[in-house]
Each structure stands twice: as structure tokens, then as C-alpha cells.
Short mmCIF file of C-alpha atoms and ligand atoms in Angstrom, two decimals:
data_model
loop_
_atom_site.label_atom_id
_atom_site.label_comp_id
_atom_site.label_asym_id
_atom_site.label_seq_id
_atom_site.Cartn_x
_atom_site.Cartn_y
_atom_site.Cartn_z
CA UNK A 415 100.14 165.65 61.87
CA UNK A 416 101.63 162.35 61.81
CA UNK A 417 104.42 161.34 64.56
CA UNK A 418 106.86 158.55 63.97
CA UNK A 419 109.13 157.33 66.48
CA UNK A 420 112.76 157.06 65.11
CA UNK A 421 114.86 156.73 68.34
CA UNK A 422 113.44 156.48 71.90
CA UNK A 423 116.07 155.17 74.14
CA UNK A 424 117.11 157.47 76.93
CA UNK A 425 120.45 159.00 77.14
CA UNK A 426 122.36 156.73 74.75
CA UNK A 427 121.33 154.33 71.92
CA UNK A 428 119.93 150.94 73.10
CA UNK A 429 119.88 147.62 71.32
CA UNK A 430 116.47 148.19 69.78
CA UNK A 431 116.42 151.83 69.13
CA UNK A 432 118.72 154.93 68.77
CA UNK A 433 118.73 158.02 71.13
CA UNK A 434 115.89 160.75 70.61
CA UNK A 435 114.90 161.54 67.44
CA UNK A 436 110.99 161.77 66.47
CA UNK A 437 109.88 162.54 62.91
CA UNK A 438 106.62 164.57 62.38
CA UNK A 439 104.83 165.00 58.91
CA UNK A 440 101.93 167.26 58.07
CA UNK A 441 100.52 168.86 54.57
CA UNK A 442 100.42 172.12 54.16
CA UNK A 443 97.13 173.83 52.41
CA UNK A 444 98.68 173.20 48.95
CA UNK A 445 98.92 169.60 49.66
CA UNK A 446 102.91 169.64 50.14
CA UNK A 447 103.94 167.19 52.55
CA UNK A 448 106.58 168.85 55.29
CA UNK A 449 109.03 166.43 57.33
CA UNK A 450 110.55 167.93 60.60
CA UNK A 451 112.86 166.26 63.16
CA UNK A 452 112.32 166.56 67.02
CA UNK A 453 116.10 165.99 68.20
CA UNK A 454 118.56 164.03 66.09
CA UNK A 455 120.50 161.86 68.75
CA UNK A 456 123.12 159.36 68.48
CA UNK A 457 122.52 156.58 65.97
CA UNK A 458 119.38 158.27 64.63
CA UNK A 459 120.34 158.92 61.48
CA UNK A 460 120.53 155.63 60.17
CA UNK A 461 116.93 154.38 61.49
CA UNK A 462 115.48 157.60 59.85
CA UNK A 463 116.42 156.21 56.36
CA UNK A 464 114.13 153.57 56.97
CA UNK A 465 111.33 155.99 56.63
CA UNK A 466 112.41 159.15 54.67
CA UNK A 467 115.25 160.00 52.31
CA UNK A 468 117.25 162.37 53.90
CA UNK A 469 116.98 165.02 51.25
CA UNK A 470 113.32 165.25 52.52
CA UNK A 471 114.27 166.66 56.05
CA UNK A 472 112.74 170.25 56.04
CA UNK A 473 113.99 171.38 59.46
CA UNK A 474 115.71 170.03 62.49
CA UNK A 475 114.52 171.36 65.85
CA UNK A 476 117.00 170.52 68.66
CA UNK A 477 115.90 170.55 72.45
CA UNK A 478 119.09 170.84 73.61
CA UNK A 479 122.73 170.24 72.94
CA UNK A 480 123.44 166.81 74.78
CA UNK A 481 125.02 164.38 72.63
CA UNK A 482 121.80 161.83 72.83
CA UNK A 483 119.60 164.63 71.32
CA UNK A 484 121.96 166.37 68.91
CA UNK A 485 124.86 164.34 67.56
CA UNK A 486 123.69 163.10 64.59
CA UNK A 487 123.73 166.25 63.01
CA UNK A 488 127.30 165.47 62.52
CA UNK A 489 126.54 162.72 60.00
CA UNK A 490 123.84 164.69 58.38
CA UNK A 491 126.23 167.37 57.73
CA UNK A 492 128.68 164.95 55.87
CA UNK A 493 125.76 163.43 54.06
CA UNK A 494 124.95 166.99 52.53
CA UNK A 495 128.49 168.15 52.06
CA UNK A 496 129.83 165.12 50.43
CA UNK A 497 126.89 164.07 48.49
CA UNK A 498 128.57 163.10 45.19
CA UNK A 499 125.54 164.29 42.87
CA UNK A 500 125.43 167.66 44.96
CA UNK A 501 122.79 168.20 47.59
CA UNK A 502 119.53 168.71 45.74
CA UNK A 503 117.68 170.96 48.35
CA UNK A 504 118.93 174.31 49.99
CA UNK A 505 120.47 174.46 53.42
CA UNK A 506 118.39 172.62 55.95
CA UNK A 507 117.28 174.83 58.81
CA UNK A 508 118.29 174.02 62.31
CA UNK A 509 116.57 175.56 65.13
CA UNK A 510 118.40 174.97 68.70
CA UNK A 511 119.92 176.91 71.61
CA UNK A 512 122.40 179.63 71.47
CA UNK A 513 125.72 178.37 69.84
CA UNK A 514 124.43 175.38 68.03
CA UNK A 515 127.04 175.56 65.36
CA UNK A 516 129.80 176.12 67.36
CA UNK A 517 129.09 173.19 69.51
CA UNK A 518 128.63 170.79 66.46
CA UNK A 519 131.79 172.12 64.64
CA UNK A 520 133.45 171.34 67.95
CA UNK A 521 132.11 167.61 68.04
CA UNK A 522 133.45 167.21 64.26
CA UNK A 523 136.48 168.77 64.58
CA UNK A 524 135.88 171.69 62.42
CA UNK A 525 136.70 175.37 62.70
CA UNK A 526 133.59 177.20 64.50
CA UNK A 527 133.83 179.82 61.32
CA UNK A 528 132.26 178.37 59.13
CA UNK A 529 131.50 175.13 61.06
CA UNK A 530 128.55 173.66 59.42
CA UNK A 531 126.89 176.78 58.15
CA UNK A 532 127.29 175.60 54.56
CA UNK A 533 125.06 172.79 55.15
CA UNK A 534 122.66 174.19 57.97
CA UNK A 535 120.72 177.35 58.18
CA UNK A 536 121.16 177.89 62.31
CA UNK A 537 118.79 179.77 64.20
CA UNK A 538 118.59 180.17 68.11
CA UNK A 539 115.32 179.52 69.70
CA UNK A 540 113.66 182.56 71.84
CA UNK A 541 111.59 181.61 74.70
CA UNK A 542 107.89 181.94 73.83
CA UNK A 543 108.38 183.05 70.47
CA UNK A 544 106.70 180.67 67.87
CA UNK A 545 108.52 179.52 64.64
CA UNK A 546 106.80 178.55 61.54
CA UNK A 547 107.99 175.59 59.46
CA UNK A 548 105.80 174.74 56.60
CA UNK A 549 102.47 174.00 58.79
CA UNK A 550 103.98 173.47 61.60
CA UNK A 551 104.20 176.49 64.54
CA UNK A 552 106.50 175.69 67.14
CA UNK A 553 106.90 177.29 70.36
CA UNK A 554 109.97 176.84 72.70
CA UNK A 555 109.14 176.80 76.49
CA UNK A 556 112.31 176.83 78.93
CA UNK A 557 112.87 173.40 80.43
CA UNK A 558 114.83 172.09 83.83
CA UNK A 559 117.82 170.48 82.62
CA UNK A 560 121.45 170.74 83.51
CA UNK A 561 122.65 172.65 80.29
CA UNK A 562 123.00 176.03 79.19
CA UNK A 563 119.59 176.23 77.40
CA UNK A 564 116.98 173.45 76.91
CA UNK A 565 113.45 173.32 75.84
CA UNK A 566 110.35 171.74 75.67
CA UNK A 567 108.35 172.41 72.46
CA UNK A 568 104.96 172.80 71.68
CA UNK A 569 104.05 171.93 67.88
CA UNK A 570 100.81 172.98 66.33
CA UNK A 571 98.92 172.14 62.89
CA UNK A 572 95.72 173.47 61.88
CA UNK A 573 93.40 172.18 59.28
CA UNK A 574 89.60 171.54 58.32
CA UNK A 575 89.45 169.67 61.70
CA UNK A 576 90.72 172.55 63.80
CA UNK A 577 94.24 173.04 65.53
CA UNK A 578 96.32 169.85 66.48
CA UNK A 579 98.82 170.13 69.33
CA UNK A 580 101.62 167.88 70.02
CA UNK A 581 103.95 168.57 73.15
CA UNK A 582 107.46 167.30 73.50
CA UNK A 583 109.47 167.59 76.61
CA UNK A 584 113.04 167.46 75.51
CA UNK A 585 114.73 166.58 78.77
CA UNK A 586 113.54 167.92 81.90
CA UNK A 587 112.48 167.90 85.53
CA UNK A 588 109.05 169.43 86.35
CA UNK A 589 108.97 172.99 85.78
CA UNK A 590 106.29 175.82 84.62
CA UNK A 591 107.58 175.79 80.96
CA UNK A 592 106.79 171.84 80.60
CA UNK A 593 103.28 172.45 81.67
CA UNK A 594 103.17 175.31 79.45
CA UNK A 595 104.09 173.47 76.37
CA UNK A 596 101.92 170.60 77.03
CA UNK A 597 98.61 172.63 77.86
CA UNK A 598 95.58 171.00 76.56
CA UNK A 599 97.89 168.89 74.18
CA UNK A 600 96.21 166.10 72.17
CA UNK A 601 99.51 164.19 72.54
CA UNK A 602 102.34 164.87 75.02
CA UNK A 603 105.46 163.08 74.46
CA UNK A 604 107.41 163.31 77.69
CA UNK A 605 110.40 161.94 78.83
CA UNK A 606 110.47 159.55 81.99
CA UNK A 607 113.99 158.52 82.39
CA UNK A 608 114.09 158.41 86.20
CA UNK A 609 112.23 155.68 88.37
CA UNK A 610 110.62 156.88 91.59
CA UNK A 611 112.63 155.49 94.84
CA UNK A 612 115.76 154.77 92.54
CA UNK A 613 116.81 158.33 91.26
CA UNK A 614 116.90 160.78 93.82
CA UNK A 615 118.70 163.63 91.81
CA UNK A 616 116.42 166.58 91.01
CA UNK A 617 116.64 169.20 88.22
CA UNK A 618 117.61 166.71 85.72
CA UNK A 619 114.79 164.00 84.68
CA UNK A 620 111.20 163.01 85.06
CA UNK A 621 109.95 159.92 86.63
CA UNK A 622 106.86 158.51 85.24
CA UNK A 623 105.07 159.85 88.18
CA UNK A 624 106.40 163.45 87.54
CA UNK A 625 105.70 163.21 83.74
CA UNK A 626 102.23 161.98 84.80
CA UNK A 627 101.91 165.02 87.10
CA UNK A 628 102.76 167.70 84.52
CA UNK A 629 100.28 166.02 81.75
CA UNK A 630 97.58 166.14 84.59
CA UNK A 631 98.43 169.66 85.41
CA UNK A 632 98.55 170.70 81.60
CA UNK A 633 95.12 168.67 80.96
CA UNK A 634 96.90 166.72 78.06
CA UNK A 635 94.52 164.19 76.45
CA UNK A 636 97.10 161.71 75.97
CA UNK A 637 100.25 161.17 77.63
CA UNK A 638 103.20 158.95 75.83
CA UNK A 639 106.42 158.21 77.93
CA UNK A 640 109.58 158.14 76.32
CA UNK A 641 113.51 158.48 76.67
CA UNK A 642 113.42 155.48 79.03
CA UNK A 643 117.24 154.17 79.42
CA UNK A 644 117.85 150.68 79.29
CA UNK A 645 117.96 150.12 82.94
CA UNK A 646 114.16 151.54 83.12
CA UNK A 647 111.23 148.99 83.03
CA UNK A 648 108.49 150.42 81.03
CA UNK A 649 105.79 148.84 83.06
CA UNK A 650 107.16 150.31 86.17
CA UNK A 651 107.42 153.90 84.41
CA UNK A 652 103.78 153.56 83.07
CA UNK A 653 102.35 152.44 86.59
CA UNK A 654 104.16 155.57 88.27
CA UNK A 655 102.40 157.80 85.69
CA UNK A 656 99.02 156.11 86.16
CA UNK A 657 98.79 156.76 89.78
CA UNK A 658 98.32 160.42 89.10
CA UNK A 659 97.06 160.65 85.34
CA UNK A 660 93.88 159.41 84.21
CA UNK A 661 93.96 160.15 80.43
CA UNK A 662 95.09 157.81 77.65
CA UNK A 663 98.64 156.57 78.40
CA UNK A 664 101.32 154.23 76.80
CA UNK A 665 105.06 153.93 76.76
CA UNK A 666 106.62 154.24 73.16
CA UNK A 667 108.22 151.81 71.04
CA UNK A 668 110.61 152.39 68.23
CA UNK A 669 108.83 152.90 64.97
CA UNK A 670 105.32 153.37 66.18
CA UNK A 671 103.42 156.40 64.33
CA UNK A 672 100.73 158.49 66.15
CA UNK A 673 98.15 160.54 64.28
CA UNK A 674 97.66 163.92 66.20
ZN1 ZN B 891 118.66 163.02 76.79
ZN1 ZN B 892 119.84 166.00 78.14
#
């Protein structure tokens, strides 16, 4: 599979990147290319169109319902509902926490029934239960973040070379679900919104060091730090992780692509 960084600024869009959104593409056994989004945060819908047509989205996978991870679903709803020529493909599956339709309807000012169910086919994550989207097998694990439901996602594809694993932290502080999601991952896309010595609050976000600790405990091959807010120093985040993680390590940049 291939990962493209659409948006990676933490907590709200920055001058050079939208908030959280990651495009995953992979071919199925018949050679059909599938495209799914990990989160669709503020500002991401515009940048996404530099990479794909919106009609090519096969599913949206939401880790949680904070605005920087889900709010551009409102714009996508408009694109689908009001496309003058009619939307050419079926409703887009949206996996997320319980109540995602109601929350998005509230955000847009719609009645919750029908909300956005005309445009999206909503389904709720169930911890540990994998869902299949084309060639992607996606398993949610519980994260440690101050909202009703938040998940880390383990995404796997299998081809002639074997099984490939990408893990995405969503937003979380250290927790068993994070290590479970990242177990022996080829690439671990992990948030590092906090800095050691600056952000003392717990059960919200990881520091670079705590991301590194999770990657080391999970035996991930490659750690890619993301969700850095505008006030973080990427080199400091990487240095924190480097103290405890000896594998391949980098900080994302917008538009970058990674083969997994
Ligand atoms: Zn966030
Ligand atoms: Zn959050």
C-alpha cells in the first residue's frame, strides 16, 4: 500500500498543512486501485483534490470526532449532495465512533434524521473487530484521549510479497491499545503533539518520547511522527523519540508518500 500525507498539522491547520488526513491506496487482486482516508480533518478536503478526485474515495475511516480529524466530512457531504451532474458512485462508507452521523449533522446544522445518511453509509467501530474495505483490513483498538470514543487503527494488506502493516495512532496518550495496533508494524504513523518538559497533562497526547516508547514496545520497524502543532519543534520531537527508539525514524512533511 502507499501512504500519502494530505494533512499532518496537529490540532488545527497550519500555514503549510491541513489538520489530520492521510490517503492510503492499494490494488486488490483484480488490479482495481482502492483509496481510503484515515481521518478528514479541517482543511484537508481542498488539499486532497491535488491528489485524487473526490469521487475516487472508497471509504473514510475516522479515529475520533474532534474537529481536526472529522470536520471536512461536512464539505464532502456538500460535494456529494449538490454535485450538478449527480454523484456518480454509491454512498461512501464512513467508519467512526458511535453517533458520527448525529455529530456531523449537528456540526452542519442538519436534523440528525436523516443527517448525512443520504451521502454516507455510516458504521460504528467495534473494538478489535476488523472491517474489510477492498484490499484493506482495518482493526480498531481503543486509544487514550478525552472524547467518548477514540481509536488507533491497524491497517493491513496482503499481496505476493506477504502482509504489510501500517498503524495509525489517531490521538492518544500511552495505552495498551496503541501498542496492540502498532505490533510489528512496517510503518507506525504516530502522533507527537506534546513536548517533554512543556506539556505535563496526561491522557490526551503523546510526546515524541512516548511515541518512541510505544514504537519500541510494539517492535515497529519504522516510526513516522505526525500531528505536530504549529508550536512544536520537529527536531525536538524526533530527538525525544530517538532516545528510546532505535528503528527508522522521521517526522512527516505534507505531501510525502511512503510505500508500506
Ligand atoms: Zn487531533
Ligand atoms: Zn483529538
